[in-house]
Coordinates of C-alpha atoms and ligand atoms in Angstrom, one line a residue:
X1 CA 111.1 74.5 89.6
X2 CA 113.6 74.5 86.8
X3 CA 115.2 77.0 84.5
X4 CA 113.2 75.9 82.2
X5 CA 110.0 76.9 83.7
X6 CA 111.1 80.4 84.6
X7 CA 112.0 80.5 81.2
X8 CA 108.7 80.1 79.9
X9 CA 107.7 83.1 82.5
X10 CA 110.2 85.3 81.5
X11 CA 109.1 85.2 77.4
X12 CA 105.7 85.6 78.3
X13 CA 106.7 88.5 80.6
X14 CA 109.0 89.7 77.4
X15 CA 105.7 89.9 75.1
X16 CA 103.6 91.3 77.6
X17 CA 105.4 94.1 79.1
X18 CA 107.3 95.4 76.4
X19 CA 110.6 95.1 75.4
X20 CA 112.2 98.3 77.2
X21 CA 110.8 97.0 80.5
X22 CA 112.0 93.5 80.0
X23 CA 115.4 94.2 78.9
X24 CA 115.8 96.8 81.9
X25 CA 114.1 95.1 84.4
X26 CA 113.6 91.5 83.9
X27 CA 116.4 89.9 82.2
X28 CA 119.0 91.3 85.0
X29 CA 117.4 88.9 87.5
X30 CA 118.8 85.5 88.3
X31 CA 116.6 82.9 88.9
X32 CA 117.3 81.4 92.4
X33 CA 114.7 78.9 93.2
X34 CA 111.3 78.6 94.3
X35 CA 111.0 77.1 98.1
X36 CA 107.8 77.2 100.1
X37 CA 105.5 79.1 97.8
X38 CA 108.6 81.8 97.8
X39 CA 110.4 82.7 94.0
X40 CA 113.3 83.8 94.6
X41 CA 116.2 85.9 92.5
X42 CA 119.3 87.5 92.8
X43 CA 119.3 91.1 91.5
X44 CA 122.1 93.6 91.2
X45 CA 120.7 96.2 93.8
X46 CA 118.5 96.7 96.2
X47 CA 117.2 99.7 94.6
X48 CA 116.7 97.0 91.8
X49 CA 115.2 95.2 93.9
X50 CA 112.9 97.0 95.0
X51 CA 111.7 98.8 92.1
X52 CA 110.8 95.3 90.4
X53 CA 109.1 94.2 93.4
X54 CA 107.0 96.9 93.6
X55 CA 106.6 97.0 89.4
X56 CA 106.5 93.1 88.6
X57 CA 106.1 91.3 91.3
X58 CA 102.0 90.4 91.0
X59 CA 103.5 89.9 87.2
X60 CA 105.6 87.6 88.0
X61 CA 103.6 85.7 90.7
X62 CA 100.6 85.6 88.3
X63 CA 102.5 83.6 85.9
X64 CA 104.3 80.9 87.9
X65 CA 100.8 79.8 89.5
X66 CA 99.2 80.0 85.8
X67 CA 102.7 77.6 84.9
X68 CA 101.5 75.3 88.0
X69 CA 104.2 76.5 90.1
X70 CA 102.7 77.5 94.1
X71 CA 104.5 80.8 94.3
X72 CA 102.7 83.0 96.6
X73 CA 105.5 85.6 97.2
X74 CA 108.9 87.1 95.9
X75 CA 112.2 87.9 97.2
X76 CA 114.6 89.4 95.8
X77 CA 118.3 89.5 97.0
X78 CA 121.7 90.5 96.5
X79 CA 124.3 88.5 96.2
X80 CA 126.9 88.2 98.7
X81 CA 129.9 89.0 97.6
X82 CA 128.5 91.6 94.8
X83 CA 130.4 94.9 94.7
X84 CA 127.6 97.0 94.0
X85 CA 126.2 98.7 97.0
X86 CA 122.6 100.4 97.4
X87 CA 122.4 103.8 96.0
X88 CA 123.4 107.1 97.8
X89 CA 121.6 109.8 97.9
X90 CA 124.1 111.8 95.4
X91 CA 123.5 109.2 92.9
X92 CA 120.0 107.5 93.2
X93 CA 121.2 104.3 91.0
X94 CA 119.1 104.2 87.7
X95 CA 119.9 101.1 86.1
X96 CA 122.4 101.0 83.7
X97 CA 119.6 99.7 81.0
X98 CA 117.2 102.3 81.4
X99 CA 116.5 103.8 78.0
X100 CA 114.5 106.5 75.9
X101 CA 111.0 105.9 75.4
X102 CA 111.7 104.9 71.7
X103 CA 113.2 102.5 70.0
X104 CA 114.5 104.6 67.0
X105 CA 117.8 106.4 66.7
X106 CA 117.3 107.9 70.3
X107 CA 119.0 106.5 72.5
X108 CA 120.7 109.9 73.2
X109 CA 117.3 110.6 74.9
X110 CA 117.5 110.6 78.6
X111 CA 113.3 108.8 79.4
X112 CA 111.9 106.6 81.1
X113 CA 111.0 103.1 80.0
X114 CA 106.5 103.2 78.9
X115 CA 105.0 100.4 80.2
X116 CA 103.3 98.4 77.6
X117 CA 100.4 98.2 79.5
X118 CA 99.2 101.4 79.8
X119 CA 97.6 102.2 76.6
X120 CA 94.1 104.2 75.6
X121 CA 93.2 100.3 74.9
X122 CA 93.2 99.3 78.5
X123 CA 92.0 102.8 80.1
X124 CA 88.9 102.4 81.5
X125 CA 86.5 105.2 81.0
X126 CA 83.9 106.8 83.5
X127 CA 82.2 110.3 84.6
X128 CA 85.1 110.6 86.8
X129 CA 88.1 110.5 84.2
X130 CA 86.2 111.3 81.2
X131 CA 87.5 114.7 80.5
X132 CA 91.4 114.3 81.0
X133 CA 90.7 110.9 78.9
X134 CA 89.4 113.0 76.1
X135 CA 91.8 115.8 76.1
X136 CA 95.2 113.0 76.4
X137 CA 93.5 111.2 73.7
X138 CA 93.0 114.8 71.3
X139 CA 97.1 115.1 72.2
X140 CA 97.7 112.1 71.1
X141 CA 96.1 112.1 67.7
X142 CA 99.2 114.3 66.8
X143 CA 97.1 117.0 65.0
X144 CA 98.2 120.6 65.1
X145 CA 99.1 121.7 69.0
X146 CA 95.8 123.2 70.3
X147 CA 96.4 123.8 74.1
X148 CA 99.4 123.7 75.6
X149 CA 100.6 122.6 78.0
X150 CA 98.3 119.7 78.8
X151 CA 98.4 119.4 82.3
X152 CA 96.7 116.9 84.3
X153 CA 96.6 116.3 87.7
X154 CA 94.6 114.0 90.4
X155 CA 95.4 112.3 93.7
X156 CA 97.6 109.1 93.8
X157 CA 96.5 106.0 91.3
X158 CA 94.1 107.2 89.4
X159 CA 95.6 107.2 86.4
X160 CA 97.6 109.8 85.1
X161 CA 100.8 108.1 84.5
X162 CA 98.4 105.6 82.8
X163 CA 97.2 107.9 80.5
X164 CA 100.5 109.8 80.1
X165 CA 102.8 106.6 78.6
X166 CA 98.8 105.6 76.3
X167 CA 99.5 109.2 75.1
X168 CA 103.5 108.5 74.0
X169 CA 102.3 105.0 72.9
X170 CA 99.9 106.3 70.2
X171 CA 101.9 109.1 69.0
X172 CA 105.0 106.6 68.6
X173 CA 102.8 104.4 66.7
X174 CA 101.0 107.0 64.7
X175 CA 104.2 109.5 63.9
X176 CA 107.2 107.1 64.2
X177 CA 109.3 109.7 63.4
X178 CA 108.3 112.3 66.8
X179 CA 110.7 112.8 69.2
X180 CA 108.3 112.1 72.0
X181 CA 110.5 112.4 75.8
X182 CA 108.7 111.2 78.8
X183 CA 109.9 111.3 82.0
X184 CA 109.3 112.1 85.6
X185 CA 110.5 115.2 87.2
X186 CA 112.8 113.3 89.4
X187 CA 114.6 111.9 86.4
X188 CA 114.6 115.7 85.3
X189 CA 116.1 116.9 88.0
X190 CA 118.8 113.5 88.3
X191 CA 119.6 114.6 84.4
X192 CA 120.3 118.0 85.1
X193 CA 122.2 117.7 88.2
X194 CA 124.4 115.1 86.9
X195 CA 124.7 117.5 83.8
X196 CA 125.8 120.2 85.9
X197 CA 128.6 117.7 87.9
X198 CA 129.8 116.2 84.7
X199 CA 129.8 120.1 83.0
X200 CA 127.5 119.2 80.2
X201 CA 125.2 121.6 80.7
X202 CA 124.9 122.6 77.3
X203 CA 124.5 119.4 75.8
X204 CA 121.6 118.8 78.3
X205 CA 119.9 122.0 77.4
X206 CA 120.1 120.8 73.5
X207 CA 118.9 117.7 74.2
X208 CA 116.1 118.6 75.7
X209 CA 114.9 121.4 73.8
X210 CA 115.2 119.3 70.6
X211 CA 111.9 117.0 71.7
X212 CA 109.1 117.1 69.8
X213 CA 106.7 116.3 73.1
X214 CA 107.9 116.6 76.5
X215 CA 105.8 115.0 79.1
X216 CA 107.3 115.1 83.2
X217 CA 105.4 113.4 85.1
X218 CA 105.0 114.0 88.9
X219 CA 106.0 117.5 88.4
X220 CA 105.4 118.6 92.4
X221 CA 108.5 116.8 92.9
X222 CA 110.8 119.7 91.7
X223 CA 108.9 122.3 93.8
X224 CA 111.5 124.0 96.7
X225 CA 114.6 122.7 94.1
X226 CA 114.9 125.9 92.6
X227 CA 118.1 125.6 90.2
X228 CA 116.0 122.8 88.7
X229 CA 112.9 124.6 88.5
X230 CA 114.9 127.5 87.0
X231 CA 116.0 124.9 84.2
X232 CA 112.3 123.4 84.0
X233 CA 111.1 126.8 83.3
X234 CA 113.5 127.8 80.6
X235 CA 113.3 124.5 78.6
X236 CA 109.4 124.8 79.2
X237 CA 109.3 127.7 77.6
X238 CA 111.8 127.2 74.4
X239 CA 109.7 124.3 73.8
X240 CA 106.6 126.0 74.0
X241 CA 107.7 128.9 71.9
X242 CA 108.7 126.3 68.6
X243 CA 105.0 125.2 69.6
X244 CA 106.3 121.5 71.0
X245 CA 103.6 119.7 72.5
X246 CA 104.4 119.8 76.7
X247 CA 102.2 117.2 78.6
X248 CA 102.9 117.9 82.7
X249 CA 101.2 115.6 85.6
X250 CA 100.8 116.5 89.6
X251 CA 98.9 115.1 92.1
X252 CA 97.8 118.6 92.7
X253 CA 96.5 121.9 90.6
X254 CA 99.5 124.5 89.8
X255 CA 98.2 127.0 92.1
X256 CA 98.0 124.3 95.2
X257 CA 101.9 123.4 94.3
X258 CA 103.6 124.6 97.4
X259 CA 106.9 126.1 97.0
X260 CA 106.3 125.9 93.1
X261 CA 107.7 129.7 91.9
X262 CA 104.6 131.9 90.4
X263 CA 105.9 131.9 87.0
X264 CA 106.1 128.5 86.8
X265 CA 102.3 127.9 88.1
X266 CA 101.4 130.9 85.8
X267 CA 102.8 128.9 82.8
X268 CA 101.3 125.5 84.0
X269 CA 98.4 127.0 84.0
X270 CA 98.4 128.9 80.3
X271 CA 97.1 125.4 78.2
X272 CA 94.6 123.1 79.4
X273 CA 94.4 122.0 83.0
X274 CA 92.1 118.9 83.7
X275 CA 91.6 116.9 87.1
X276 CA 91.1 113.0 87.5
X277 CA 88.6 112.6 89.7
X278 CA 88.4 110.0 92.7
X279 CA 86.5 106.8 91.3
X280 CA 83.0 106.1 91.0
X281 CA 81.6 103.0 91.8
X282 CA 80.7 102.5 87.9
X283 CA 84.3 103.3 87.3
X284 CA 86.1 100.7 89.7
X285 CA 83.4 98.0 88.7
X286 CA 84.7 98.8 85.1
X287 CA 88.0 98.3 86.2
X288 CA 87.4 95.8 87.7
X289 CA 86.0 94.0 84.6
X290 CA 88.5 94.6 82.5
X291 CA 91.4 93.2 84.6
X292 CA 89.1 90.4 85.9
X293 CA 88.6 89.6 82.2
X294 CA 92.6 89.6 81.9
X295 CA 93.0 86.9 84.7
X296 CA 90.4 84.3 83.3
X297 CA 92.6 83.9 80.7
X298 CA 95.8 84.0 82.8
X299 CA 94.3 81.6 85.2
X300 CA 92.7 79.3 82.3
X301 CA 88.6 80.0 83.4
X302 CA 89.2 80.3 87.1
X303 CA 85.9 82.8 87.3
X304 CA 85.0 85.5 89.3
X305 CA 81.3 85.9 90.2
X306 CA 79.9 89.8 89.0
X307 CA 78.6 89.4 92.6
X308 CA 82.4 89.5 94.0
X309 CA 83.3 92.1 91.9
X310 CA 80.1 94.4 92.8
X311 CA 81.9 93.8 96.1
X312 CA 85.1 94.9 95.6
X313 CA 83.9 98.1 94.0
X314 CA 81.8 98.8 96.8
X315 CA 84.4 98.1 99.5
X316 CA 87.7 99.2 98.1
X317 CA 87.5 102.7 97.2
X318 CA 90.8 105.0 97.9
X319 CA 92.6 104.0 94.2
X320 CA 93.1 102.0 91.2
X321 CA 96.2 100.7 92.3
X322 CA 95.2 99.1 95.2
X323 CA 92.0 98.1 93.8
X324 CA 93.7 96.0 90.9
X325 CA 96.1 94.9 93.9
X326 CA 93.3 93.2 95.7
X327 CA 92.1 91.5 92.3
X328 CA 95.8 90.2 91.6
X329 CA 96.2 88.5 94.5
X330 CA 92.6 86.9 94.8
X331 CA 93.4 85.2 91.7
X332 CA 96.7 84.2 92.8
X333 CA 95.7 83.2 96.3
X334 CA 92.5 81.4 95.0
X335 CA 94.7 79.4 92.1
X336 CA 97.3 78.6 94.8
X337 CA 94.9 76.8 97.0
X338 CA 93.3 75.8 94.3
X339 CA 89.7 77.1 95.3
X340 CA 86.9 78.8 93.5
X341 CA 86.7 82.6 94.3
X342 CA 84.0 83.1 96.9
X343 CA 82.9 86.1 98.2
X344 CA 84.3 84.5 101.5
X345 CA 87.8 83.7 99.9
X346 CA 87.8 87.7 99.1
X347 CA 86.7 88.6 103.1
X348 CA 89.8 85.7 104.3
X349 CA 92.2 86.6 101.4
X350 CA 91.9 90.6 101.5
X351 CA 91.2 91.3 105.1
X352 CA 94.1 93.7 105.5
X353 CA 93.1 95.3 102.6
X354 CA 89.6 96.0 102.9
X355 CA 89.7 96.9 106.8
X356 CA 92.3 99.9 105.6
X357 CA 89.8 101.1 103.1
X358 CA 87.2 101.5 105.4
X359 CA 86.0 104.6 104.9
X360 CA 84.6 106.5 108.0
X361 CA 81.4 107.7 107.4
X362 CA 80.1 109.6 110.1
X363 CA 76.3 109.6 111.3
X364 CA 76.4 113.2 110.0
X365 CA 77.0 112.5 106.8
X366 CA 74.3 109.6 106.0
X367 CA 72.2 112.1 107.2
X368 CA 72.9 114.5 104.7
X369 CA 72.8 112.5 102.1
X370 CA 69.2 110.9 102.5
X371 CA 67.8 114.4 103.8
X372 CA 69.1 115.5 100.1
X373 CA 68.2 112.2 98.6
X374 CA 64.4 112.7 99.8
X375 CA 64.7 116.6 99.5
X376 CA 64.0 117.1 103.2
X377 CA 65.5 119.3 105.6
X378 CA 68.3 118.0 107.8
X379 CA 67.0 119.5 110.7
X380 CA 64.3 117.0 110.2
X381 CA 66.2 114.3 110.6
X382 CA 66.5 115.0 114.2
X383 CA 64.0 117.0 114.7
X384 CA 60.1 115.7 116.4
X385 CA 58.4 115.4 113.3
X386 CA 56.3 112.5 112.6
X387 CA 54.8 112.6 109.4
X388 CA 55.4 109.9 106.8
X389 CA 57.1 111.7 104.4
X390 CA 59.7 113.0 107.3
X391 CA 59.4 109.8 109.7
X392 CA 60.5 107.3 106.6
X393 CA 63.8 109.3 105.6
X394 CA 64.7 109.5 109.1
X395 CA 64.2 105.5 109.1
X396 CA 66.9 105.4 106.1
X397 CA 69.2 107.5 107.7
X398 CA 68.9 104.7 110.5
X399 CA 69.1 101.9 108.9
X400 CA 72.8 103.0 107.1
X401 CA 74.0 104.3 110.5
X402 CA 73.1 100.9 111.7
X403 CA 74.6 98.9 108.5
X404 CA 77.7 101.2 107.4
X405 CA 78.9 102.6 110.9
X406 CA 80.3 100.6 113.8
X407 CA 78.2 102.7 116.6
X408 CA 76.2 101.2 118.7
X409 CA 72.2 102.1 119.0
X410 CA 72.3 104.4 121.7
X411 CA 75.2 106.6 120.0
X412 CA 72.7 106.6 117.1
X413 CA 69.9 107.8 118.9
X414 CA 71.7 110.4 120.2
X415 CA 72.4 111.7 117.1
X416 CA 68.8 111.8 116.2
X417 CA 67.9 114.4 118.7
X418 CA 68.6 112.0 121.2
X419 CA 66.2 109.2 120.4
X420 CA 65.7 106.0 122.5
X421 CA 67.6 102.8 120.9
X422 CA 64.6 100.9 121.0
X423 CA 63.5 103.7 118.4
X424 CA 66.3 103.1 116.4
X425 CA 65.8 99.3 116.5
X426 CA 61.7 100.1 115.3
X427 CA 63.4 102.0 112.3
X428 CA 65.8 99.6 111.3
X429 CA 63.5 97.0 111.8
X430 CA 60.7 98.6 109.4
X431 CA 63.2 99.5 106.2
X432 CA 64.7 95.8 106.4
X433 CA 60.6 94.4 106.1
X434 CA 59.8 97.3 103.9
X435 CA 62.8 96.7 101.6
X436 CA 61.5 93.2 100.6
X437 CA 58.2 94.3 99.4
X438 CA 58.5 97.9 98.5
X439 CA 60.4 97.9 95.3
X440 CA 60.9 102.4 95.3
X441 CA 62.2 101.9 99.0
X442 CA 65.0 98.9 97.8
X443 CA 65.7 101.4 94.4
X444 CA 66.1 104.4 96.8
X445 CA 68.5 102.0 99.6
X446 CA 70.7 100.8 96.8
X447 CA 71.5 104.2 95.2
X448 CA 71.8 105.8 98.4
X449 CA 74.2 103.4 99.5
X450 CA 76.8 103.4 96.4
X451 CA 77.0 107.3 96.9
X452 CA 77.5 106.5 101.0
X453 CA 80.1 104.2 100.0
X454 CA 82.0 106.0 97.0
Ligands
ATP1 N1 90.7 104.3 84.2 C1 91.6 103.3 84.4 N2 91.5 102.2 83.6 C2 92.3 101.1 83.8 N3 93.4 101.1 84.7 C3 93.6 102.2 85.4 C4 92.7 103.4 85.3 N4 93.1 104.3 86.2 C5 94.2 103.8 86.8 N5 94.5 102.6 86.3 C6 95.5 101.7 86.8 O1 95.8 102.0 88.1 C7 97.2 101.9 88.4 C8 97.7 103.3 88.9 O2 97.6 104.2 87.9 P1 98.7 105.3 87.6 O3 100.1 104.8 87.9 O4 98.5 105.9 86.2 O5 98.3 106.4 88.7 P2 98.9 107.8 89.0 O6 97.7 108.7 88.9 O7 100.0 108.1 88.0 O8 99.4 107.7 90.4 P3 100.7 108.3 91.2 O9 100.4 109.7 91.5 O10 100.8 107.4 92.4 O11 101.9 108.1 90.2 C9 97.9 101.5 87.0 O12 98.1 100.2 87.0 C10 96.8 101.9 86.0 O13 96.9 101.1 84.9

């Protein structure tokens, strides 16, 4: 592949990621070639390095195979030769490029490059994200501070940081003239220290108390650092006291932040604290939708059946992150072998990644569920009884042991009050006839099993 070609990637990269991001991370790479199905390209560090391979590189991939160019992985490598070494731990390298989070007169502020992705636009709404959706989007409509701070937490990938840089995004479109900071609190903490080194503490303080909206993401990350908490708490607080909007995010409450001091957890807590929940199934189909949506066009019409993405959702539920991981490399793999996407090209091609997500369900817990499901007791589910509305459950709870666990019958009988397996085959047996002919039975197997399997 030419110059030429990576060319064309790199200005449709330019327009869809933003110019920040492609001036910090993209344009330092050197193209080095594509051999084998590998891109190559020399970067300055492996820091560098790293951070666009984990950031770009299912970008990047995605757009040489829509060019026509096989490219089915990246590598990216420093020169020989190339003074600059990987970073030490004193001073994590940031690269040189990194700038403020707008474009205005501020470079003086000290962010983090937004991705141009993440915007309200492309957030996917569902039960399980409705309410910190709601209350980033009330923050970002700019209006008079109502709750403060905003502080939203959840477990890894489900989309705070998302919702964070949509909630900078529309308040730099709507009020060009805010000074809106967003960071993480590992850049806080890089700022401050290096303040401290270079004896510009003061300057530091100033800058950050003269934000309009402060948002640190990750905030857990300063907990047991206390000089940088104590900093964290006093800009916190002058900014809370002008009535500056502070949006914070952790992938835990403020009272579950270990080592966090009680004063700050008393103030995190003093606005509006909302949770991200795990996903739904509804939720990661929806997801799923969206981005599958996004690829048809990338891929010019290579289509993905609703059938393989009722799949994916089902199979592939610890995050977002790796959920939009497994669609962006089923696209790429299927347009690099040049094969339609089957629901066996997503077994071959994602085998790694669904065997991981294997969630496991015990015995135990099937059994809870139906018992609630049919509003008997659990007892019964073990128990001698044999009446219908007892006997069928019991069945259910059967069959899904059978179909969603990897024991064998015996194990399953004995945890029905030590059943025989031949009993276990009868009641597997009966709800696989039943299912075809009793339309309730099939309703109540396929809304049991999306809760099983969420
Ligand atoms: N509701 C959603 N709609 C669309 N995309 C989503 C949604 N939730 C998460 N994502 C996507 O999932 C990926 C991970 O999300 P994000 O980085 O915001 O997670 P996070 O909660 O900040 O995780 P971490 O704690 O690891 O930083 C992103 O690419 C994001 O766009």
């Amino acid at each position: 592949m030419t110059h030429e070609a990576w060319g064309k990637v790199r200005e449709t990269l330019a327009k869809r990621i933003g110019k920040n991001n492609f001036t910090s991370w993209i344009e330092p790479l050197r193209w080095a070639g594509l051999r084998d199905g590998v891109a190559r390209f020399e970067v300055p560090t492996t820091f560098f390095g790293d951070w666009v391979s984990r950031n770009y590189s299912d970008h990047i991939l995605g757009l040489l195979n829509a060019e026509g160019h096989a490219a089915g992985r990246t590598e990216f490598f420093v020169p020989l030769n190339t003074p600059a070494a990987a970073p030490t731990p004193e001073k994590p390298a940031r690269p040189a490029t990194a700038k403020a989070t707008r474009a205005r007169s501020d470079e003086d502020l000290p962010g983090a490059t937004l991705d141009a992705r993440f915007t309200f636009d492309s957030f996917v709404v569902g039960k399980p994200n409705e309410l910190a959706h709601a209350a980033a989007r009330r923050v970002a409509e700019g209006g008079p501070v109502t709750f403060n701070p905003l502080f939203l937490y959840g477990g890894v990938g489900l989309g705070k940081t998302h919702l964070m840089h949509a909630i900078a995004h529309e308040l730099q479109s709507r009020q060009p003239q805010l000074r809106v900071l967003y960071l993480s609190a590992e850049q806080f903490m890089y700022r401050f220290v290096q303040a401290l080194r270079d004896k510009q503490i003061m300057d530091f303080k100033e800058l950050f108390r003269s934000v309009d909206v402060l948002m640190v993401d990750d905030v857990q990350f300063i907990a047991g650092k206390d000089s940088t908490q104590e900093e964290f708490f006093h800009t916190f607080n002058a900014l809370i006291d002008q009535n500056k909007q502070i949006v914070i995010s952790a992938d835990r409450a403020p009272g579950e932040i270990k080592d966090l001091e009680d004063r700050i957890k008393s103030r995190l807590q003093s606005g509006l604290v909302v949770d991200l929940h795990p996903t739904d199934y509804e939720l990661r189909l929806g997801i799923l939708q969206q981005k599958a949506e996004f690829y048809r066009q990338q891929y010019k019409g290579l289509a993905i059946s609703t059938g393989v993405l009722e799949f994916l959702a089902h199979r592939i539920t610890t995050n977002v992150r790796v959920l939009e991981g497994a669609l962006t490399r089923l696209f790429a793999f299927a347009s690099l072998v040049g094969r339609e996407i089957t629901l066996e090209l997503a077994q071959d091609c994602l085998a790694d990644i669904l065997r991981a997500s294997d969630r496991k369900l015990t015995i135990e817990e099937i059994q809870r569920k139906v018992a609630e499901h049919y509003n008997i007791r659990l007892s019964d589910m073990i128990g001698p009884k044999r009446l219908r509305n007892i006997a069928r459950p019991r069945q259910v709870a059967m069959y899904f042991a059978k179909q969603l666990t990897s024991r064998s019958l015996p194990e399953i009988g004995r945890r029905f009050g030590g059943r025989d397996h031949t009993t276990i085959m009868h009641g597997v047996r009966k709800i696989e006839e039943l299912m075809t002919t009793d339309s309730q039975l099939s309703d109540d197997l396929q809304l049991l099993r999306r809760q099983l399997q969420s």
